[in-house]
mmCIF file of C-alpha atoms in Angstrom:
data_model
loop_
_atom_site.group_PDB
_atom_site.id
_atom_site.type_symbol
_atom_site.label_atom_id
_atom_site.label_comp_id
_atom_site.label_asym_id
_atom_site.label_seq_id
_atom_site.Cartn_x
_atom_site.Cartn_y
_atom_site.Cartn_z
ATOM 1 C CA UNK E 509 -36.393 -16.252 20.734
ATOM 2 C CA UNK E 510 -35.102 -14.359 17.698
ATOM 3 C CA UNK E 511 -36.875 -11.198 16.625
ATOM 4 C CA UNK E 512 -37.330 -10.646 12.901
ATOM 5 C CA UNK E 513 -38.832 -8.119 10.518
ATOM 6 C CA UNK E 514 -40.545 -9.134 7.266
ATOM 7 C CA UNK E 515 -41.663 -7.053 4.287
ATOM 8 C CA UNK E 516 -45.184 -7.790 3.075
ATOM 9 C CA UNK E 517 -47.317 -6.578 0.175
ATOM 10 C CA UNK E 518 -49.852 -4.049 1.450
ATOM 11 C CA UNK E 519 -51.458 -3.206 -1.904
ATOM 12 C CA UNK E 520 -50.978 -4.048 -5.572
ATOM 13 C CA UNK E 521 -48.822 -1.299 -7.084
ATOM 14 C CA UNK E 522 -49.950 0.724 -10.068
ATOM 15 C CA UNK E 523 -47.082 2.051 -12.135
ATOM 16 C CA UNK E 524 -43.979 2.896 -10.138
ATOM 17 C CA UNK E 525 -43.549 1.352 -6.706
ATOM 18 C CA UNK E 526 -44.236 3.444 -3.632
ATOM 19 C CA UNK E 527 -43.503 3.056 0.057
ATOM 20 C CA UNK E 528 -47.235 2.658 0.739
ATOM 21 C CA UNK E 529 -47.278 -0.545 -1.341
ATOM 22 C CA UNK E 530 -45.354 -2.337 1.405
ATOM 23 C CA UNK E 531 -45.601 -3.000 5.106
ATOM 24 C CA UNK E 532 -43.119 -4.194 7.730
ATOM 25 C CA UNK E 533 -44.208 -6.901 10.149
ATOM 26 C CA UNK E 534 -42.213 -7.580 13.315
ATOM 27 C CA UNK E 535 -42.562 -10.887 15.096
ATOM 28 C CA UNK E 536 -40.801 -13.341 17.358
ATOM 29 C CA UNK E 537 -39.256 -16.363 15.680
ATOM 30 C CA UNK E 538 -39.513 -19.579 17.692
ATOM 31 C CA UNK E 539 -36.655 -22.064 17.926
ATOM 32 C CA UNK E 540 -36.500 -24.386 14.913
ATOM 33 C CA UNK E 541 -38.279 -27.752 15.074
ATOM 34 C CA UNK E 542 -36.545 -31.042 14.397
ATOM 35 C CA UNK E 543 -35.267 -31.087 10.823
ATOM 36 C CA UNK E 544 -35.382 -27.304 10.571
ATOM 37 C CA UNK E 545 -32.697 -24.637 10.397
ATOM 38 C CA UNK E 546 -32.845 -21.020 11.554
ATOM 39 C CA UNK E 547 -31.131 -18.536 9.261
ATOM 40 C CA UNK E 548 -30.309 -14.839 9.498
ATOM 41 C CA UNK E 549 -30.181 -13.284 6.032
ATOM 42 C CA UNK E 550 -27.074 -11.369 5.017
ATOM 43 C CA UNK E 551 -27.848 -10.554 1.388
ATOM 44 C CA UNK E 552 -31.052 -10.418 -0.625
ATOM 45 C CA UNK E 553 -31.744 -10.296 -4.359
ATOM 46 C CA UNK E 554 -34.354 -7.928 -5.814
ATOM 47 C CA UNK E 555 -35.335 -9.455 -9.157
ATOM 48 C CA UNK E 556 -37.548 -8.158 -12.013
ATOM 49 C CA UNK E 557 -39.904 -11.112 -11.606
ATOM 50 C CA UNK E 558 -40.695 -9.917 -8.077
ATOM 51 C CA UNK E 559 -42.251 -6.759 -9.528
ATOM 52 C CA UNK E 560 -44.395 -8.833 -11.894
ATOM 53 C CA UNK E 561 -45.605 -10.976 -8.996
ATOM 54 C CA UNK E 562 -46.799 -7.865 -7.157
ATOM 55 C CA UNK E 563 -49.446 -7.223 -9.812
ATOM 56 C CA UNK E 564 -53.047 -8.273 -9.215
ATOM 57 C CA UNK E 565 -53.451 -11.700 -10.809
ATOM 58 C CA UNK E 566 -56.026 -14.301 -9.813
ATOM 59 C CA UNK E 567 -55.052 -16.899 -12.422
ATOM 60 C CA UNK E 568 -53.525 -19.919 -10.572
ATOM 61 C CA UNK E 569 -52.088 -21.267 -13.837
ATOM 62 C CA UNK E 570 -49.620 -18.432 -14.237
ATOM 63 C CA UNK E 571 -46.088 -19.189 -13.056
ATOM 64 C CA UNK E 572 -44.542 -17.886 -10.943
ATOM 65 C CA UNK E 573 -47.610 -17.215 -8.774
ATOM 66 C CA UNK E 574 -48.587 -13.673 -7.851
ATOM 67 C CA UNK E 575 -48.378 -12.417 -4.273
ATOM 68 C CA UNK E 576 -51.635 -12.026 -2.375
ATOM 69 C CA UNK E 577 -52.175 -8.936 -0.238
ATOM 70 C CA UNK E 578 -50.563 -9.510 3.135
ATOM 71 C CA UNK E 579 -48.078 -12.057 1.818
ATOM 72 C CA UNK E 580 -44.466 -11.765 2.906
ATOM 73 C CA UNK E 581 -42.431 -11.236 -0.258
ATOM 74 C CA UNK E 582 -39.808 -13.781 -1.209
ATOM 75 C CA UNK E 583 -36.743 -13.943 -3.400
ATOM 76 C CA UNK E 584 -33.175 -15.156 -3.512
ATOM 77 C CA UNK E 585 -31.132 -14.705 -0.357
ATOM 78 C CA UNK E 586 -27.857 -15.741 1.236
ATOM 79 C CA UNK E 587 -27.753 -16.100 5.003
ATOM 80 C CA UNK E 588 -25.936 -17.595 7.952
ATOM 81 C CA UNK E 589 -27.208 -20.464 10.083
ATOM 82 C CA UNK E 590 -27.824 -19.265 13.646
ATOM 83 C CA UNK E 591 -29.542 -22.404 14.984
ATOM 84 C CA UNK E 592 -29.924 -25.907 13.607
ATOM 85 C CA UNK E 593 -31.823 -29.074 14.377
ATOM 86 C CA UNK E 594 -30.552 -30.922 11.353
ATOM 87 C CA UNK E 595 -27.163 -32.663 11.386
ATOM 88 C CA UNK E 596 -26.354 -31.484 7.862
ATOM 89 C CA UNK E 597 -26.157 -27.832 8.979
ATOM 90 C CA UNK E 598 -24.018 -26.224 11.667
ATOM 91 C CA UNK E 599 -24.104 -22.762 13.186
ATOM 92 C CA UNK E 600 -22.092 -20.446 10.970
ATOM 93 C CA UNK E 601 -22.792 -22.269 7.714
ATOM 94 C CA UNK E 602 -23.628 -20.072 4.733
ATOM 95 C CA UNK E 603 -26.817 -21.086 2.931
ATOM 96 C CA UNK E 604 -28.833 -19.978 -0.059
ATOM 97 C CA UNK E 605 -32.630 -19.901 -0.045
ATOM 98 C CA UNK E 606 -35.679 -18.333 -1.684
ATOM 99 C CA UNK E 607 -36.670 -16.646 1.577
ATOM 100 C CA UNK E 608 -35.433 -13.112 1.164
ATOM 101 C CA UNK E 609 -37.350 -9.976 2.203
ATOM 102 C CA UNK E 610 -37.053 -10.948 5.886
ATOM 103 C CA UNK E 611 -34.302 -10.704 8.461
ATOM 104 C CA UNK E 612 -34.499 -14.264 9.785
ATOM 105 C CA UNK E 613 -36.571 -17.408 9.279
ATOM 106 C CA UNK E 614 -37.008 -21.090 10.079
ATOM 107 C CA UNK E 615 -37.090 -23.517 7.159
ATOM 108 C CA UNK E 616 -36.821 -27.257 6.491
ATOM 109 C CA UNK E 617 -33.218 -28.229 5.882
ATOM 110 C CA UNK E 618 -34.252 -29.670 2.512
ATOM 111 C CA UNK E 619 -35.191 -26.178 1.256
ATOM 112 C CA UNK E 620 -31.699 -24.764 1.839
ATOM 113 C CA UNK E 621 -28.524 -25.060 -0.189
ATOM 114 C CA UNK E 622 -25.259 -25.015 1.740
ATOM 115 C CA UNK E 623 -22.640 -22.790 0.132
ATOM 116 C CA UNK E 624 -18.884 -23.207 -0.091
ATOM 117 C CA UNK E 625 -17.714 -19.673 -0.932
ATOM 118 C CA UNK E 626 -14.281 -20.803 -2.088
ATOM 119 C CA UNK E 627 -12.945 -17.278 -1.670
ATOM 120 C CA UNK E 628 -15.915 -15.625 -3.372
ATOM 121 C CA UNK E 629 -17.949 -12.965 -1.534
ATOM 122 C CA UNK E 630 -21.251 -14.493 -0.332
ATOM 123 C CA UNK E 631 -23.361 -12.045 -2.341
ATOM 124 C CA UNK E 632 -21.854 -13.329 -5.596
ATOM 125 C CA UNK E 633 -24.098 -16.410 -5.286
ATOM 126 C CA UNK E 634 -27.037 -14.113 -5.996
ATOM 127 C CA UNK E 635 -25.340 -12.908 -9.178
ATOM 128 C CA UNK E 636 -22.361 -14.132 -11.175
ATOM 129 C CA UNK E 637 -21.916 -17.353 -9.196
ATOM 130 C CA UNK E 638 -25.643 -18.035 -8.953
ATOM 131 C CA UNK E 639 -28.683 -18.310 -11.192
ATOM 132 C CA UNK E 640 -27.915 -15.042 -12.982
ATOM 133 C CA UNK E 641 -24.535 -16.268 -14.165
ATOM 134 C CA UNK E 642 -25.915 -19.712 -14.950
ATOM 135 C CA UNK E 643 -28.729 -18.340 -17.141
ATOM 136 C CA UNK E 644 -26.238 -16.190 -19.023
ATOM 137 C CA UNK E 645 -23.738 -19.009 -19.482
ATOM 138 C CA UNK E 646 -26.218 -21.664 -20.596
ATOM 139 C CA UNK E 647 -28.009 -19.275 -22.942
ATOM 140 C CA UNK E 648 -24.822 -17.987 -24.509
ATOM 141 C CA UNK E 649 -22.770 -21.190 -24.700
ATOM 142 C CA UNK E 650 -25.341 -23.960 -25.175
ATOM 143 C CA UNK E 651 -27.993 -22.066 -27.161
ATOM 144 C CA UNK E 652 -25.959 -19.301 -28.786
ATOM 145 C CA UNK E 653 -22.995 -21.584 -29.606
ATOM 146 C CA UNK E 654 -20.634 -18.630 -30.101
ATOM 147 C CA UNK E 655 -17.577 -18.702 -32.331
ATOM 148 C CA UNK E 656 -14.583 -16.403 -32.173
ATOM 149 C CA UNK E 657 -15.135 -13.255 -34.209
ATOM 150 C CA UNK E 658 -18.925 -13.478 -34.362
ATOM 151 C CA UNK E 659 -21.264 -10.592 -33.543
ATOM 152 C CA UNK E 660 -23.725 -10.746 -30.646
ATOM 153 C CA UNK E 661 -26.456 -8.265 -29.780
ATOM 154 C CA UNK E 662 -27.626 -8.205 -26.145
ATOM 155 C CA UNK E 663 -30.791 -6.414 -25.039
ATOM 156 C CA UNK E 664 -31.101 -5.120 -21.475
ATOM 157 C CA UNK E 665 -27.337 -5.374 -21.554
ATOM 158 C CA UNK E 666 -26.911 -3.417 -18.311
ATOM 159 C CA UNK E 667 -29.268 -5.753 -16.450
ATOM 160 C CA UNK E 668 -28.129 -8.644 -14.287
ATOM 161 C CA UNK E 669 -28.106 -11.342 -16.969
ATOM 162 C CA UNK E 670 -27.126 -8.935 -19.734
ATOM 163 C CA UNK E 671 -23.965 -7.838 -17.929
ATOM 164 C CA UNK E 672 -22.933 -11.475 -17.491
ATOM 165 C CA UNK E 673 -23.525 -12.252 -21.161
ATOM 166 C CA UNK E 674 -21.613 -9.188 -22.380
ATOM 167 C CA UNK E 675 -18.544 -10.009 -20.303
ATOM 168 C CA UNK E 676 -18.560 -13.715 -21.188
ATOM 169 C CA UNK E 677 -19.011 -12.929 -24.874
ATOM 170 C CA UNK E 678 -16.060 -10.515 -24.815
ATOM 171 C CA UNK E 679 -13.914 -13.175 -23.145
ATOM 172 C CA UNK E 680 -14.878 -15.603 -25.937
ATOM 173 C CA UNK E 681 -13.699 -13.217 -28.649
ATOM 174 C CA UNK E 682 -17.047 -11.914 -29.909
ATOM 175 C CA UNK E 683 -17.920 -8.417 -31.036
ATOM 176 C CA UNK E 684 -20.516 -7.315 -28.477
ATOM 177 C CA UNK E 685 -23.315 -4.851 -29.128
ATOM 178 C CA UNK E 686 -25.314 -3.903 -26.051
ATOM 179 C CA UNK E 687 -28.620 -2.042 -25.748
ATOM 180 C CA UNK E 688 -29.644 -0.200 -22.598
ATOM 181 C CA UNK E 689 -31.640 2.861 -21.596
ATOM 182 C CA UNK E 690 -30.037 6.066 -20.346
ATOM 183 C CA UNK E 691 -26.519 7.542 -20.075
ATOM 184 C CA UNK E 692 -25.583 5.842 -16.791
ATOM 185 C CA UNK E 693 -26.235 2.370 -18.177
ATOM 186 C CA UNK E 694 -24.500 3.204 -21.432
ATOM 187 C CA UNK E 695 -21.443 4.375 -19.471
ATOM 188 C CA UNK E 696 -21.428 1.100 -17.514
ATOM 189 C CA UNK E 697 -21.452 -0.942 -20.712
ATOM 190 C CA UNK E 698 -18.543 1.058 -22.099
ATOM 191 C CA UNK E 699 -16.686 0.573 -18.818
ATOM 192 C CA UNK E 700 -16.861 -3.233 -19.093
ATOM 193 C CA UNK E 701 -15.635 -3.162 -22.687
ATOM 194 C CA UNK E 702 -18.780 -3.542 -24.796
ATOM 195 C CA UNK E 703 -17.767 -2.760 -28.389
ATOM 196 C CA UNK E 704 -20.895 -0.879 -29.503
ATOM 197 C CA UNK E 705 -23.671 0.526 -27.342
ATOM 198 C CA UNK E 706 -27.187 1.640 -28.239
ATOM 199 C CA UNK E 707 -29.260 3.872 -25.994
ATOM 200 C CA UNK E 708 -32.661 2.617 -27.098
ATOM 201 C CA UNK E 709 -34.398 5.522 -25.341
ATOM 202 C CA UNK E 710 -32.546 8.014 -27.513
ATOM 203 C CA UNK E 711 -32.092 5.963 -30.684
ATOM 204 C CA UNK E 712 -35.555 6.430 -32.161
ATOM 205 C CA UNK E 713 -35.469 3.750 -34.858
ATOM 206 C CA UNK E 714 -33.889 0.770 -33.112
ATOM 207 C CA UNK E 715 -33.558 -1.265 -36.314
ATOM 208 C CA UNK E 716 -31.645 1.559 -37.975
ATOM 209 C CA UNK E 717 -29.432 2.001 -34.907
ATOM 210 C CA UNK E 718 -28.571 -1.701 -34.894
ATOM 211 C CA UNK E 719 -27.903 -1.741 -38.634
ATOM 212 C CA UNK E 720 -25.534 1.213 -38.236
ATOM 213 C CA UNK E 721 -23.275 -0.653 -35.782
ATOM 214 C CA UNK E 722 -23.689 -4.077 -37.404
ATOM 215 C CA UNK E 723 -24.029 -3.408 -41.154
ATOM 216 C CA UNK E 724 -23.273 -7.051 -42.006
ATOM 217 C CA UNK E 725 -25.795 -8.363 -39.508
ATOM 218 C CA UNK E 726 -25.488 -10.239 -36.243
ATOM 219 C CA UNK E 727 -24.915 -13.911 -35.512
ATOM 220 C CA UNK E 728 -26.497 -14.151 -32.051
ATOM 221 C CA UNK E 729 -29.217 -12.163 -30.343
ATOM 222 C CA UNK E 730 -29.462 -12.698 -26.583
ATOM 223 C CA UNK E 731 -33.002 -11.592 -25.807
ATOM 224 C CA UNK E 732 -33.954 -10.255 -22.384
ATOM 225 C CA UNK E 733 -36.961 -8.107 -23.311
ATOM 226 C CA UNK E 734 -38.685 -9.155 -26.549
ATOM 227 C CA UNK E 735 -40.788 -6.521 -28.320
ATOM 228 C CA UNK E 736 -39.059 -3.970 -30.523
ATOM 229 C CA UNK E 737 -35.608 -5.383 -29.747
ATOM 230 C CA UNK E 738 -36.643 -8.825 -30.943
ATOM 231 C CA UNK E 739 -38.055 -7.341 -34.149
ATOM 232 C CA UNK E 740 -34.903 -5.310 -34.786
ATOM 233 C CA UNK E 741 -32.664 -8.335 -34.242
ATOM 234 C CA UNK E 742 -34.600 -10.753 -36.479
ATOM 235 C CA UNK E 743 -32.155 -12.387 -38.863
ATOM 236 C CA UNK E 744 -32.215 -15.570 -40.973
ATOM 237 C CA UNK E 745 -29.956 -18.307 -39.656
ATOM 238 C CA UNK E 746 -29.081 -16.479 -36.438
ATOM 239 C CA UNK E 747 -29.199 -18.008 -32.953
ATOM 240 C CA UNK E 748 -31.648 -16.667 -30.390
ATOM 241 C CA UNK E 749 -31.178 -17.435 -26.675
ATOM 242 C CA UNK E 750 -34.242 -16.133 -24.786
ATOM 243 C CA UNK E 751 -33.969 -15.122 -21.144
ATOM 244 C CA UNK E 752 -36.775 -13.456 -19.139
ATOM 245 C CA UNK E 753 -38.991 -12.796 -22.149
ATOM 246 C CA UNK E 754 -40.703 -16.171 -21.670
ATOM 247 C CA UNK E 755 -42.168 -15.109 -18.323
ATOM 248 C CA UNK E 756 -43.239 -11.724 -19.680
ATOM 249 C CA UNK E 757 -44.895 -13.407 -22.672
ATOM 250 C CA UNK E 758 -46.903 -15.816 -20.524
ATOM 251 C CA UNK E 759 -48.103 -13.011 -18.282
ATOM 252 C CA UNK E 760 -49.030 -10.861 -21.277
ATOM 253 C CA UNK E 761 -50.916 -13.675 -22.995
ATOM 254 C CA UNK E 762 -52.815 -14.485 -19.802
ATOM 255 C CA UNK E 763 -53.851 -10.823 -19.521
ATOM 256 C CA UNK E 764 -54.996 -10.805 -23.165
ATOM 257 C CA UNK E 765 -57.036 -13.968 -22.627
ATOM 258 C CA UNK E 766 -58.714 -12.490 -19.550
ATOM 259 C CA UNK E 767 -59.586 -9.339 -21.487
ATOM 260 C CA UNK E 768 -61.023 -11.438 -24.325
ATOM 261 C CA UNK E 769 -63.187 -13.385 -21.875
ATOM 262 C CA UNK E 770 -64.484 -10.144 -20.357
ATOM 263 C CA UNK E 771 -65.367 -8.731 -23.779
ATOM 264 C CA UNK E 772 -67.151 -11.917 -24.845
ATOM 265 C CA UNK E 773 -69.311 -12.075 -21.696
#
């Protein structure tokens, strides 16, 4: 048998995460059944949506669903097959799954995606070569429809998707304005060649800060956060790819509806 450790949610966090919010469970992993594959994880993705799912939320209509206390957390992962009872997978194959936050696991072969690295490091499939890069590319190219010489404003520009969008936009000949919070993130944006950077934590009036670096306006706003950034970037005729704001909006609206129900009772 294979021994594995899994990280579970011990309590719903309030504010910043703490060690006491999590627990580690050790258990023996049986051999895989017919049609299953056993995988040892090599790399794991820690995504913003995982933090949202840790909040207390009893509404089954909210997607993605919240974790219950005691649940093993999940998320994107890349691992290596260490045992297989499915002919499509061999020992040593690299696979991608949504079963991170654990060292090893058994899963139906149908829930795994076999990877062909093609010279790329395996962890890149959790970033630039995976969903992060895909979200950035589709949002920028198919929604933003960029043209050489245009101006794009990217919020959360030092985040996973934001970094992808900034670099792709630069390669396409756009003037890139990136917003992030704090000197370390601002330095990172400058390092990758972002033309203008805004530290929204220090800027004060975000609309004024954006107007100062884009006096003639912007053509595309790639939204990762909503809120004040979305208000500052509002422009007639511009294109607006929306990334993670949709999930945040649904969660916020669900919370508002619950509060309204409580008040009306």
